[in-house]
Amino acid sequence: MSHTITVQFPGTERRHTVHTGIHVNGEWIDLPATFDVVDPATGVAFASVSDGTAAHAQAALDAASAAQASWGEIAPRARADILHAFHQLLAERADAFSDVMVLESGKPRADAEGEMVLALDFVRWLAEKAAHVHGSFSRASRGDFRIITTLQPVGPSLLVSPWNFPVLIPARKAAAALAAGCTAIMKPAAQTPLTSALLMQTLIDAGLPAGVMNLVPTTRAAELSERLMQDRRLRKVSFTGSVGVGSLMMRQASREIMSVQLELGGNGPFIVLEDADIENAVAQAIAAKFRNAGQACVAANRIILHRAIAAEFTERFVDRTRALVVGPGHRPGVDVGPMISQTQREAIAGTIQAIVGDHAEVLLGGKPIGGDGYFFEPTVLQMHDTAPDFSCQELFAPVAPLFTVDSVDEAVAFANDTDYGLAGYLFTTDVSRAVTISERLDVGMVGVNRGLMADPAAPFGGVKSSGLGREGGHHALDEFMETKYIALTTG
């Protein structure tokens, strides 16, 4: 049996009970080994969570494998009903999820609420899709038999989520796997395990059978994945995280020819052309850059300005950035919370120090903020050149580098000059240019005249080193299904 903790949201009377164990085969289990969960706004641990091992992950796979046949064969409407119940309970518990996210990840309460809304949208979309999975029936090309295709669940799946979107990413992975008829093991980020524990309990309360979904928080993620991915019963890995880890997991998956879905890093170009609506471009750049303190794979990583509008954009952007309020996520009116760790904060401070002078000028910010927690000043850099070592890396910080170009061709070439290819942004009032330039960008997603683009009806994912596969749209279920072909002779 697992212990629970009660967490209180600062400055309120709201208290929430959260399990701190692992969940395997329908049971919460406490482990003797634990790890701390730290509030990045204070640097202080506020909870301890069971630290799962490879053996616990193996037990979770045993449970998922045993439950796969019955869950895969259950009526699609019955799966949909459970997911609709899950959606309803998530909506009723939105305050708990938002509060716990703020405490674990540091994000402002408004951002947590927005993430919760999007997570609910994805779960509802996938619940609606669950009962509407269709194959096909047609004549063979020679007309002598019939071609039947049917979609079947790929099988037990490993769902690995990052810390920066603690409810959105685990919820949409879990809902897609369950809607497709797959059992699964959730492996949350060590920084944000409590939100996943709330998700797990909500699935249980929605009526999910034992063993269908299992939860193993851990600080030994490499050991868990190594053990699980040697087991041929595991048939799918859905991973969101760094390119380095994603590449390793892809190699591990190759041994058993396992299906892999990867959503990895980004180096988002944010291109503003000379005919853009500057006020809108500035507002959208603020959202695309500083949401979640810049700690998002789809963040605007390189703001690329046509020289004709560069001065005006820069002045407005610096003014808007200066007005951002930095502070703990629970405090009303905060726009930018802390970075996730002291290590992350030190890394970006070192990066800025290394490029300022020869490659860049600090227009605003540029330093860590003293006191408790892992806060960093919202920063704007005027880049003197492309500084390849800097412009080719994912910043994952509230730091906005501004680059100036003289033509569309130069903007596109610089935008594409990276191993990443997740999200890009383009600002122009010419619809024809919007389409043709979007097609030239080597990214999986383009936001035209907008800085936020996630939607459950749309495919989310990247190209090149940013990953494989898509989450969202009809692609979400396709990722967790195999197509079977039946050749039927009718006599």
GROMACS .gro file of C-alpha atoms in nm:
model
  491
    1MET     CA    1   0.000   0.000   0.000
    2SER     CA    2   0.125   0.347  -0.084
    3HIS     CA    3   0.141   0.643   0.145
    4THR     CA    4  -0.001   0.975   0.037
    5ILE     CA    5   0.105   1.329   0.109
    6THR     CA    6  -0.105   1.640   0.144
    7VAL     CA    7   0.029   1.946  -0.036
    8GLN     CA    8  -0.101   2.296   0.022
    9PHE     CA    9  -0.096   2.566  -0.241
   10PRO     CA   10   0.079   2.874  -0.095
   11GLY     CA   11  -0.145   3.157   0.015
   12THR     CA   12  -0.465   2.952  -0.004
   13GLU     CA   13  -0.658   2.692   0.191
   14ARG     CA   14  -0.639   2.445  -0.101
   15ARG     CA   15  -0.491   2.110  -0.001
   16HIS     CA   16  -0.447   1.809  -0.227
   17THR     CA   17  -0.377   1.446  -0.146
   18VAL     CA   18  -0.128   1.273  -0.377
   19HIS     CA   19   0.008   0.917  -0.382
   20THR     CA   20   0.385   0.889  -0.352
   21GLY     CA   21   0.435   0.526  -0.452
   22ILE     CA   22   0.456   0.336  -0.776
   23HIS     CA   23   0.140   0.186  -0.926
   24VAL     CA   24   0.161  -0.168  -1.066
   25ASN     CA   25  -0.121  -0.404  -1.157
   26GLY     CA   26  -0.389  -0.201  -0.983
   27GLU     CA   27  -0.199  -0.140  -0.658
   28TRP     CA   28  -0.017   0.156  -0.510
   29ILE     CA   29   0.309   0.034  -0.357
   30ASP     CA   30   0.553   0.219  -0.133
   31LEU     CA   31   0.925   0.155  -0.183
   32PRO     CA   32   1.202   0.198   0.074
   33ALA     CA   33   1.413   0.405  -0.167
   34THR     CA   34   1.279   0.754  -0.241
   35PHE     CA   35   1.380   1.078  -0.409
   36ASP     CA   36   1.289   1.438  -0.333
   37VAL     CA   37   1.061   1.664  -0.533
   38VAL     CA   38   1.189   2.023  -0.522
   39ASP     CA   39   0.995   2.346  -0.566
   40PRO     CA   40   1.212   2.542  -0.813
   41ALA     CA   41   1.071   2.870  -0.679
   42THR     CA   42   1.234   2.804  -0.342
   43GLY     CA   43   1.492   2.532  -0.402
   44VAL     CA   44   1.335   2.338  -0.113
   45ALA     CA   45   1.210   1.978  -0.125
   46PHE     CA   46   0.842   1.945  -0.039
   47ALA     CA   47   0.777   1.575  -0.108
   48SER     CA   48   0.949   1.237  -0.135
   49VAL     CA   49   0.844   0.982  -0.396
   50SER     CA   50   0.921   0.611  -0.437
   51ASP     CA   51   1.224   0.553  -0.658
   52GLY     CA   52   1.138   0.263  -0.890
   53THR     CA   53   1.399   0.017  -1.015
   54ALA     CA   54   1.434  -0.190  -1.331
   55ALA     CA   55   1.275  -0.479  -1.142
   56HIS     CA   56   0.966  -0.268  -1.068
   57ALA     CA   57   0.948  -0.166  -1.433
   58GLN     CA   58   0.964  -0.533  -1.526
   59ALA     CA   59   0.674  -0.604  -1.292
   60ALA     CA   60   0.481  -0.323  -1.457
   61LEU     CA   61   0.546  -0.476  -1.798
   62ASP     CA   62   0.431  -0.814  -1.665
   63ALA     CA   63   0.104  -0.649  -1.564
   64ALA     CA   64   0.064  -0.458  -1.889
   65SER     CA   65   0.137  -0.769  -2.094
   66ALA     CA   66  -0.113  -0.978  -1.899
   67ALA     CA   67  -0.383  -0.712  -1.943
   68GLN     CA   68  -0.317  -0.647  -2.313
   69ALA     CA   69  -0.545  -0.916  -2.462
   70SER     CA   70  -0.853  -0.821  -2.263
   71TRP     CA   71  -0.801  -0.444  -2.302
   72GLY     CA   72  -0.732  -0.476  -2.675
   73GLU     CA   73  -1.051  -0.678  -2.726
   74ILE     CA   74  -1.284  -0.466  -2.513
   75ALA     CA   75  -1.555  -0.290  -2.712
   76PRO     CA   76  -1.426   0.042  -2.850
   77ARG     CA   77  -1.727   0.218  -2.698
   78ALA     CA   78  -1.635   0.081  -2.355
   79ARG     CA   79  -1.282   0.223  -2.391
   80ALA     CA   80  -1.432   0.553  -2.503
   81ASP     CA   81  -1.665   0.560  -2.202
   82ILE     CA   82  -1.370   0.519  -1.963
   83LEU     CA   83  -1.182   0.800  -2.139
   84HIS     CA   84  -1.488   1.026  -2.125
   85ALA     CA   85  -1.512   0.954  -1.751
   86PHE     CA   86  -1.138   1.032  -1.725
   87HIS     CA   87  -1.200   1.365  -1.901
   88GLN     CA   88  -1.484   1.453  -1.667
   89LEU     CA   89  -1.281   1.376  -1.355
   90LEU     CA   90  -0.983   1.572  -1.488
   91ALA     CA   91  -1.209   1.873  -1.536
   92GLU     CA   92  -1.344   1.839  -1.181
   93ARG     CA   93  -0.989   1.813  -1.043
   94ALA     CA   94  -0.838   2.092  -1.253
   95ASP     CA   95  -0.747   2.301  -0.947
   96ALA     CA   96  -0.553   2.014  -0.793
   97PHE     CA   97  -0.360   1.949  -1.113
   98SER     CA   98  -0.282   2.318  -1.166
   99ASP     CA   99  -0.166   2.366  -0.808
  100VAL     CA  100   0.060   2.061  -0.810
  101MET     CA  101   0.208   2.160  -1.147
  102VAL     CA  102   0.300   2.502  -1.010
  103LEU     CA  103   0.472   2.347  -0.709
  104GLU     CA  104   0.664   2.088  -0.911
  105SER     CA  105   0.759   2.281  -1.225
  106GLY     CA  106   0.748   2.642  -1.105
  107LYS     CA  107   0.532   2.762  -1.392
  108PRO     CA  108   0.289   3.051  -1.326
  109ARG     CA  109  -0.061   2.946  -1.219
  110ALA     CA  110  -0.211   3.097  -1.536
  111ASP     CA  111   0.022   2.885  -1.750
  112ALA     CA  112  -0.071   2.575  -1.550
  113GLU     CA  113  -0.440   2.648  -1.602
  114GLY     CA  114  -0.382   2.692  -1.976
  115GLU     CA  115  -0.194   2.364  -1.991
  116MET     CA  116  -0.479   2.192  -1.810
  117VAL     CA  117  -0.730   2.324  -2.065
  118LEU     CA  118  -0.520   2.190  -2.351
  119ALA     CA  119  -0.475   1.853  -2.179
  120LEU     CA  120  -0.853   1.828  -2.138
  121ASP     CA  121  -0.899   1.908  -2.507
  122PHE     CA  122  -0.661   1.626  -2.606
  123VAL     CA  123  -0.824   1.373  -2.376
  124ARG     CA  124  -1.171   1.460  -2.504
  125TRP     CA  125  -1.054   1.442  -2.867
  126LEU     CA  126  -0.901   1.099  -2.811
  127ALA     CA  127  -1.205   0.976  -2.619
  128GLU     CA  128  -1.417   1.074  -2.918
  129LYS     CA  129  -1.180   0.894  -3.154
  130ALA     CA  130  -1.168   0.571  -2.955
  131ALA     CA  131  -1.498   0.434  -3.088
  132HIS     CA  132  -1.436   0.545  -3.446
  133VAL     CA  133  -1.137   0.343  -3.564
  134HIS     CA  134  -1.212   0.201  -3.908
  135GLY     CA  135  -1.043  -0.027  -4.156
  136SER     CA  136  -1.136  -0.071  -4.524
  137PHE     CA  137  -1.290  -0.314  -4.771
  138SER     CA  138  -1.207  -0.315  -5.142
  139ARG     CA  139  -1.152  -0.537  -5.447
  140ALA     CA  140  -0.804  -0.657  -5.537
  141SER     CA  141  -0.651  -0.500  -5.847
  142ARG     CA  142  -0.725  -0.814  -6.053
  143GLY     CA  143  -1.072  -0.844  -5.905
  144ASP     CA  144  -1.038  -1.206  -5.790
  145PHE     CA  145  -1.049  -1.147  -5.411
  146ARG     CA  146  -1.128  -0.881  -5.154
  147ILE     CA  147  -0.884  -0.666  -4.958
  148ILE     CA  148  -0.977  -0.611  -4.595
  149THR     CA  149  -0.767  -0.390  -4.368
  150THR     CA  150  -0.817  -0.369  -3.996
  151LEU     CA  151  -0.639  -0.168  -3.726
  152GLN     CA  152  -0.517  -0.344  -3.413
  153PRO     CA  153  -0.335  -0.215  -3.103
  154VAL     CA  154   0.042  -0.237  -3.131
  155GLY     CA  155   0.065  -0.372  -2.775
  156PRO     CA  156   0.224  -0.283  -2.440
  157SER     CA  157   0.383   0.062  -2.457
  158LEU     CA  158   0.633   0.268  -2.260
  159LEU     CA  159   0.533   0.634  -2.222
  160VAL     CA  160   0.820   0.863  -2.119
  161SER     CA  161   0.737   1.226  -2.041
  162PRO     CA  162   0.944   1.538  -1.962
  163TRP     CA  163   0.906   1.785  -1.674
  164ASN     CA  164   0.814   2.101  -1.863
  165PHE     CA  165   0.451   2.007  -1.940
  166PRO     CA  166   0.367   1.772  -1.652
  167VAL     CA  167   0.000   1.708  -1.736
  168LEU     CA  168  -0.033   1.777  -2.110
  169ILE     CA  169   0.227   1.535  -2.240
  170PRO     CA  170   0.155   1.236  -2.010
  171ALA     CA  171  -0.221   1.283  -2.055
  172ARG     CA  172  -0.213   1.287  -2.433
  173LYS     CA  173   0.026   0.992  -2.451
  174ALA     CA  174  -0.184   0.787  -2.208
  175ALA     CA  175  -0.514   0.877  -2.375
  176ALA     CA  176  -0.382   0.790  -2.722
  177ALA     CA  177  -0.244   0.454  -2.609
  178LEU     CA  178  -0.563   0.365  -2.421
  179ALA     CA  179  -0.793   0.477  -2.703
  180ALA     CA  180  -0.600   0.256  -2.945
  181GLY     CA  181  -0.635  -0.044  -2.712
  182CYS     CA  182  -0.280  -0.052  -2.576
  183THR     CA  183  -0.176  -0.114  -2.220
  184ALA     CA  184   0.113   0.097  -2.095
  185ILE     CA  185   0.373   0.199  -1.840
  186MET     CA  186   0.408   0.569  -1.758
  187LYS     CA  187   0.756   0.690  -1.667
  188PRO     CA  188   0.727   1.054  -1.553
  189ALA     CA  189   1.014   1.298  -1.520
  190ALA     CA  190   1.184   1.282  -1.181
  191GLN     CA  191   1.120   1.655  -1.134
  192THR     CA  192   0.740   1.625  -1.175
  193PRO     CA  193   0.617   1.281  -1.059
  194LEU     CA  194   0.324   1.406  -0.850
  195THR     CA  195   0.121   1.531  -1.146
  196SER     CA  196   0.152   1.187  -1.304
  197ALA     CA  197   0.042   1.027  -0.977
  198LEU     CA  198  -0.272   1.242  -0.991
  199LEU     CA  199  -0.326   1.128  -1.350
  200MET     CA  200  -0.285   0.765  -1.251
  201GLN     CA  201  -0.538   0.794  -0.968
  202THR     CA  202  -0.782   0.973  -1.197
  203LEU     CA  203  -0.761   0.688  -1.449
  204ILE     CA  204  -0.830   0.439  -1.169
  205ASP     CA  205  -1.129   0.641  -1.051
  206ALA     CA  206  -1.256   0.653  -1.412
  207GLY     CA  207  -1.281   0.273  -1.410
  208LEU     CA  208  -0.961   0.164  -1.584
  209PRO     CA  209  -0.900  -0.209  -1.519
  210ALA     CA  210  -0.597  -0.321  -1.318
  211GLY     CA  211  -0.275  -0.359  -1.513
  212VAL     CA  212  -0.386  -0.154  -1.812
  213MET     CA  213  -0.189   0.153  -1.701
  214ASN     CA  214   0.106   0.139  -1.462
  215LEU     CA  215   0.323   0.415  -1.316
  216VAL     CA  216   0.691   0.392  -1.223
  217PRO     CA  217   0.861   0.716  -1.115
  218THR     CA  218   1.238   0.684  -1.093
  219THR     CA  219   1.573   0.857  -1.089
  220ARG     CA  220   1.720   0.560  -1.280
  221ALA     CA  221   1.548   0.608  -1.613
  222ALA     CA  222   1.833   0.461  -1.818
  223GLU     CA  223   1.825   0.136  -1.621
  224LEU     CA  224   1.449   0.107  -1.662
  225SER     CA  225   1.447   0.166  -2.035
  226GLU     CA  226   1.742  -0.069  -2.088
  227ARG     CA  227   1.561  -0.350  -1.907
  228LEU     CA  228   1.223  -0.294  -2.069
  229MET     CA  229   1.353  -0.253  -2.420
  230GLN     CA  230   1.527  -0.588  -2.408
  231ASP     CA  231   1.186  -0.750  -2.355
  232ARG     CA  232   1.007  -0.835  -2.679
  233ARG     CA  233   0.668  -0.802  -2.507
  234LEU     CA  234   0.715  -0.424  -2.511
  235ARG     CA  235   0.606  -0.314  -2.859
  236LYS     CA  236   0.601   0.066  -2.848
  237VAL     CA  237   0.799   0.353  -2.700
  238SER     CA  238   0.663   0.708  -2.698
  239PHE     CA  239   0.931   0.946  -2.571
  240THR     CA  240   0.943   1.323  -2.531
  241GLY     CA  241   1.277   1.465  -2.424
  242SER     CA  242   1.630   1.539  -2.542
  243VAL     CA  243   1.786   1.439  -2.872
  244GLY     CA  244   2.063   1.249  -2.695
  245VAL     CA  245   1.828   1.030  -2.494
  246GLY     CA  246   1.591   0.989  -2.788
  247SER     CA  247   1.875   0.866  -3.006
  248LEU     CA  248   1.978   0.617  -2.737
  249MET     CA  249   1.623   0.486  -2.703
  250MET     CA  250   1.595   0.447  -3.078
  251ARG     CA  251   1.909   0.232  -3.077
  252GLN     CA  252   1.773   0.026  -2.788
  253ALA     CA  253   1.442  -0.021  -2.969
  254SER     CA  254   1.618  -0.146  -3.281
  255ARG     CA  255   1.718  -0.471  -3.109
  256GLU     CA  256   1.358  -0.591  -3.093
  257ILE     CA  257   1.240  -0.390  -3.399
  258MET     CA  258   1.014  -0.192  -3.169
  259SER     CA  259   0.787   0.092  -3.284
  260VAL     CA  260   0.923   0.431  -3.175
  261GLN     CA  261   0.763   0.773  -3.149
  262LEU     CA  262   1.004   1.053  -3.059
  263GLU     CA  263   0.935   1.422  -2.989
  264LEU     CA  264   1.275   1.573  -2.922
  265GLY     CA  265   1.435   1.914  -2.904
  266GLY     CA  266   1.376   2.223  -3.111
  267ASN     CA  267   1.556   2.533  -3.233
  268GLY     CA  268   1.252   2.731  -3.341
  269PRO     CA  269   1.311   3.008  -3.596
  270PHE     CA  270   1.073   3.303  -3.554
  271ILE     CA  271   1.085   3.494  -3.882
  272VAL     CA  272   0.939   3.846  -3.908
  273LEU     CA  273   0.928   3.982  -4.262
  274GLU     CA  274   0.911   4.347  -4.370
  275ASP     CA  275   0.534   4.336  -4.435
  276ALA     CA  276   0.442   4.182  -4.098
  277ASP     CA  277   0.199   4.329  -3.846
  278ILE     CA  278   0.469   4.433  -3.600
  279GLU     CA  279   0.242   4.470  -3.297
  280ASN     CA  280   0.107   4.119  -3.343
  281ALA     CA  281   0.454   3.980  -3.412
  282VAL     CA  282   0.589   4.128  -3.089
  283ALA     CA  283   0.296   3.996  -2.882
  284GLN     CA  284   0.328   3.650  -3.033
  285ALA     CA  285   0.706   3.650  -2.987
  286ILE     CA  286   0.662   3.723  -2.617
  287ALA     CA  287   0.426   3.425  -2.588
  288ALA     CA  288   0.639   3.192  -2.799
  289LYS     CA  289   0.961   3.284  -2.618
  290PHE     CA  290   0.878   3.339  -2.252
  291ARG     CA  291   0.596   3.091  -2.186
  292ASN     CA  292   0.719   2.845  -1.923
  293ALA     CA  293   1.032   3.059  -1.883
  294GLY     CA  294   1.139   2.960  -2.233
  295GLN     CA  295   1.154   2.596  -2.128
  296ALA     CA  296   0.957   2.450  -2.419
  297CYS     CA  297   1.071   2.249  -2.719
  298VAL     CA  298   0.858   2.469  -2.947
  299ALA     CA  299   0.988   2.797  -2.800
  300ALA     CA  300   1.105   3.073  -3.033
  301ASN     CA  301   1.477   3.004  -3.011
  302ARG     CA  302   1.603   3.240  -3.284
  303ILE     CA  303   1.410   3.558  -3.363
  304ILE     CA  304   1.502   3.643  -3.723
  305LEU     CA  305   1.410   3.998  -3.830
  306HIS     CA  306   1.410   4.154  -4.175
  307ARG     CA  307   1.633   4.460  -4.158
  308ALA     CA  308   1.350   4.690  -4.270
  309ILE     CA  309   1.155   4.630  -3.948
  310ALA     CA  310   1.433   4.516  -3.712
  311ALA     CA  311   1.472   4.845  -3.522
  312GLU     CA  312   1.098   4.892  -3.464
  313PHE     CA  313   1.045   4.529  -3.360
  314THR     CA  314   1.345   4.536  -3.127
  315GLU     CA  315   1.232   4.852  -2.946
  316ARG     CA  316   0.881   4.720  -2.891
  317PHE     CA  317   1.001   4.373  -2.796
  318VAL     CA  318   1.248   4.503  -2.536
  319ASP     CA  319   0.974   4.723  -2.385
  320ARG     CA  320   0.732   4.428  -2.362
  321THR     CA  321   1.001   4.202  -2.216
  322ARG     CA  322   1.094   4.463  -1.954
  323ALA     CA  323   0.731   4.464  -1.838
  324LEU     CA  324   0.724   4.089  -1.769
  325VAL     CA  325   0.678   4.003  -1.401
  326VAL     CA  326   0.914   3.737  -1.263
  327GLY     CA  327   0.831   3.544  -0.950
  328PRO     CA  328   0.695   3.228  -0.786
  329GLY     CA  329   0.419   3.068  -0.990
  330HIS     CA  330   0.165   3.090  -0.709
  331ARG     CA  331   0.187   3.469  -0.693
  332PRO     CA  332  -0.090   3.649  -0.888
  333GLY     CA  333   0.023   3.842  -1.194
  334VAL     CA  334   0.348   3.653  -1.248
  335ASP     CA  335   0.445   3.605  -1.614
  336VAL     CA  336   0.776   3.417  -1.582
  337GLY     CA  337   0.853   3.158  -1.318
  338PRO     CA  338   1.185   2.998  -1.223
  339MET     CA  339   1.400   2.768  -1.431
  340ILE     CA  340   1.370   2.403  -1.334
  341SER     CA  341   1.706   2.370  -1.157
  342GLN     CA  342   2.020   2.545  -1.046
  343THR     CA  343   2.214   2.343  -1.305
  344GLN     CA  344   1.998   2.476  -1.589
  345ARG     CA  345   2.031   2.831  -1.462
  346GLU     CA  346   2.409   2.811  -1.436
  347ALA     CA  347   2.435   2.663  -1.784
  348ILE     CA  348   2.250   2.948  -1.955
  349ALA     CA  349   2.441   3.210  -1.753
  350GLY     CA  350   2.765   3.054  -1.876
  351THR     CA  351   2.643   3.047  -2.234
  352ILE     CA  352   2.554   3.417  -2.230
  353GLN     CA  353   2.885   3.510  -2.072
  354ALA     CA  354   3.071   3.319  -2.343
  355ILE     CA  355   2.906   3.495  -2.641
  356VAL     CA  356   2.862   3.853  -2.516
  357GLY     CA  357   3.119   4.085  -2.667
  358ASP     CA  358   3.237   3.905  -2.979
  359HIS     CA  359   2.897   3.774  -3.089
  360ALA     CA  360   2.622   3.956  -2.898
  361GLU     CA  361   2.517   4.260  -2.697
  362VAL     CA  362   2.283   4.234  -2.398
  363LEU     CA  363   1.988   4.468  -2.451
  364LEU     CA  364   1.805   4.354  -2.138
  365GLY     CA  365   1.867   4.113  -1.850
  366GLY     CA  366   2.136   3.851  -1.888
  367LYS     CA  367   2.185   3.742  -1.527
  368PRO     CA  368   2.049   3.508  -1.262
  369ILE     CA  369   1.824   3.672  -1.004
  370GLY     CA  370   1.950   3.648  -0.647
  371GLY     CA  371   1.755   3.500  -0.357
  372ASP     CA  372   1.560   3.178  -0.324
  373GLY     CA  373   1.481   2.959  -0.621
  374TYR     CA  374   1.620   2.934  -0.972
  375PHE     CA  375   1.509   3.259  -1.131
  376PHE     CA  376   1.673   3.422  -1.434
  377GLU     CA  377   1.613   3.765  -1.581
  378PRO     CA  378   1.407   3.773  -1.903
  379THR     CA  379   1.687   3.846  -2.147
  380VAL     CA  380   1.713   4.002  -2.493
  381LEU     CA  381   2.035   3.970  -2.693
  382GLN     CA  382   2.122   4.162  -3.009
  383MET     CA  383   2.328   3.917  -3.211
  384HIS     CA  384   2.617   4.053  -3.419
  385ASP     CA  385   2.644   3.730  -3.619
  386THR     CA  386   2.499   3.380  -3.623
  387ALA     CA  387   2.750   3.255  -3.360
  388PRO     CA  388   2.715   2.893  -3.479
  389ASP     CA  389   2.790   2.725  -3.146
  390PHE     CA  390   2.516   2.935  -2.988
  391SER     CA  391   2.251   2.951  -3.260
  392CYS     CA  392   2.259   2.575  -3.319
  393GLN     CA  393   2.167   2.481  -2.963
  394GLU     CA  394   1.832   2.471  -2.784
  395LEU     CA  395   1.836   2.742  -2.517
  396PHE     CA  396   1.552   2.622  -2.291
  397ALA     CA  397   1.566   2.949  -2.100
  398PRO     CA  398   1.402   3.296  -2.091
  399VAL     CA  399   1.660   3.426  -2.338
  400ALA     CA  400   1.564   3.581  -2.673
  401PRO     CA  401   1.843   3.631  -2.932
  402LEU     CA  402   1.757   3.872  -3.215
  403PHE     CA  403   1.917   3.821  -3.557
  404THR     CA  404   1.891   4.057  -3.855
  405VAL     CA  405   1.872   3.944  -4.221
  406ASP     CA  406   1.838   4.125  -4.554
  407SER     CA  407   1.618   3.888  -4.752
  408VAL     CA  408   1.370   3.602  -4.737
  409ASP     CA  409   1.631   3.364  -4.878
  410GLU     CA  410   1.875   3.457  -4.602
  411ALA     CA  411   1.604   3.410  -4.337
  412VAL     CA  412   1.506   3.066  -4.468
  413ALA     CA  413   1.866   2.952  -4.504
  414PHE     CA  414   1.945   3.051  -4.146
  415ALA     CA  415   1.620   2.899  -4.018
  416ASN     CA  416   1.707   2.566  -4.180
  417ASP     CA  417   2.074   2.568  -4.077
  418THR     CA  418   2.028   2.340  -3.776
  419ASP     CA  419   1.991   1.971  -3.700
  420TYR     CA  420   1.655   2.044  -3.537
  421GLY     CA  421   1.322   2.066  -3.717
  422LEU     CA  422   1.033   2.085  -3.474
  423ALA     CA  423   0.846   2.418  -3.489
  424GLY     CA  424   0.895   2.740  -3.682
  425TYR     CA  425   0.711   3.072  -3.695
  426LEU     CA  426   0.651   3.312  -3.983
  427PHE     CA  427   0.502   3.661  -3.981
  428THR     CA  428   0.381   3.819  -4.304
  429THR     CA  429   0.055   3.967  -4.428
  430ASP     CA  430   0.097   3.810  -4.773
  431VAL     CA  431  -0.090   3.478  -4.782
  432SER     CA  432   0.097   3.356  -5.088
  433ARG     CA  433   0.434   3.420  -4.922
  434ALA     CA  434   0.308   3.256  -4.605
  435VAL     CA  435   0.236   2.931  -4.789
  436THR     CA  436   0.545   2.919  -5.009
  437ILE     CA  437   0.789   3.012  -4.730
  438SER     CA  438   0.624   2.770  -4.485
  439GLU     CA  439   0.681   2.492  -4.738
  440ARG     CA  440   1.051   2.583  -4.756
  441LEU     CA  441   1.106   2.561  -4.379
  442ASP     CA  442   1.253   2.229  -4.263
  443VAL     CA  443   1.021   2.187  -3.966
  444GLY     CA  444   0.725   1.968  -3.880
  445MET     CA  445   0.502   2.260  -3.777
  446VAL     CA  446   0.475   2.625  -3.880
  447GLY     CA  447   0.282   2.892  -3.693
  448VAL     CA  448   0.186   3.169  -3.938
  449ASN     CA  449   0.113   3.499  -3.761
  450ARG     CA  450   0.073   3.314  -3.430
  451GLY     CA  451   0.309   3.198  -3.157
  452LEU     CA  452   0.102   2.911  -3.012
  453MET     CA  453  -0.021   2.628  -3.233
  454ALA     CA  454  -0.090   2.311  -3.030
  455ASP     CA  455  -0.437   2.168  -3.094
  456PRO     CA  456  -0.573   1.814  -3.049
  457ALA     CA  457  -0.697   1.804  -3.410
  458ALA     CA  458  -0.350   1.881  -3.548
  459PRO     CA  459  -0.043   1.657  -3.586
  460PHE     CA  460   0.232   1.757  -3.341
  461GLY     CA  461   0.589   1.654  -3.418
  462GLY     CA  462   0.908   1.732  -3.604
  463VAL     CA  463   1.160   1.629  -3.867
  464LYS     CA  464   1.537   1.576  -3.871
  465SER     CA  465   1.676   1.542  -3.518
  466SER     CA  466   1.352   1.667  -3.366
  467GLY     CA  467   1.196   1.324  -3.388
  468LEU     CA  468   0.968   1.072  -3.552
  469GLY     CA  469   0.592   1.033  -3.554
  470ARG     CA  470   0.311   1.264  -3.454
  471GLU     CA  471   0.088   1.329  -3.154
  472GLY     CA  472  -0.258   1.476  -3.215
  473GLY     CA  473  -0.507   1.449  -3.499
  474HIS     CA  474  -0.581   1.104  -3.638
  475HIS     CA  475  -0.207   1.039  -3.621
  476ALA     CA  476  -0.229   1.006  -3.242
  477LEU     CA  477  -0.411   0.672  -3.258
  478ASP     CA  478  -0.223   0.559  -3.569
  479GLU     CA  479   0.100   0.570  -3.367
  480PHE     CA  480  -0.037   0.301  -3.135
  481MET     CA  481  -0.193   0.076  -3.400
  482GLU     CA  482  -0.080  -0.174  -3.663
  483THR     CA  483  -0.254  -0.225  -3.995
  484LYS     CA  484  -0.347  -0.585  -4.070
  485TYR     CA  485  -0.431  -0.692  -4.426
  486ILE     CA  486  -0.667  -0.984  -4.489
  487ALA     CA  487  -0.698  -1.127  -4.843
  488LEU     CA  488  -1.044  -1.281  -4.869
  489THR     CA  489  -1.146  -1.515  -5.150
  490THR     CA  490  -1.523  -1.500  -5.180
  491GLY     CA  491  -1.569  -1.811  -5.396
   0.00000   0.00000   0.00000
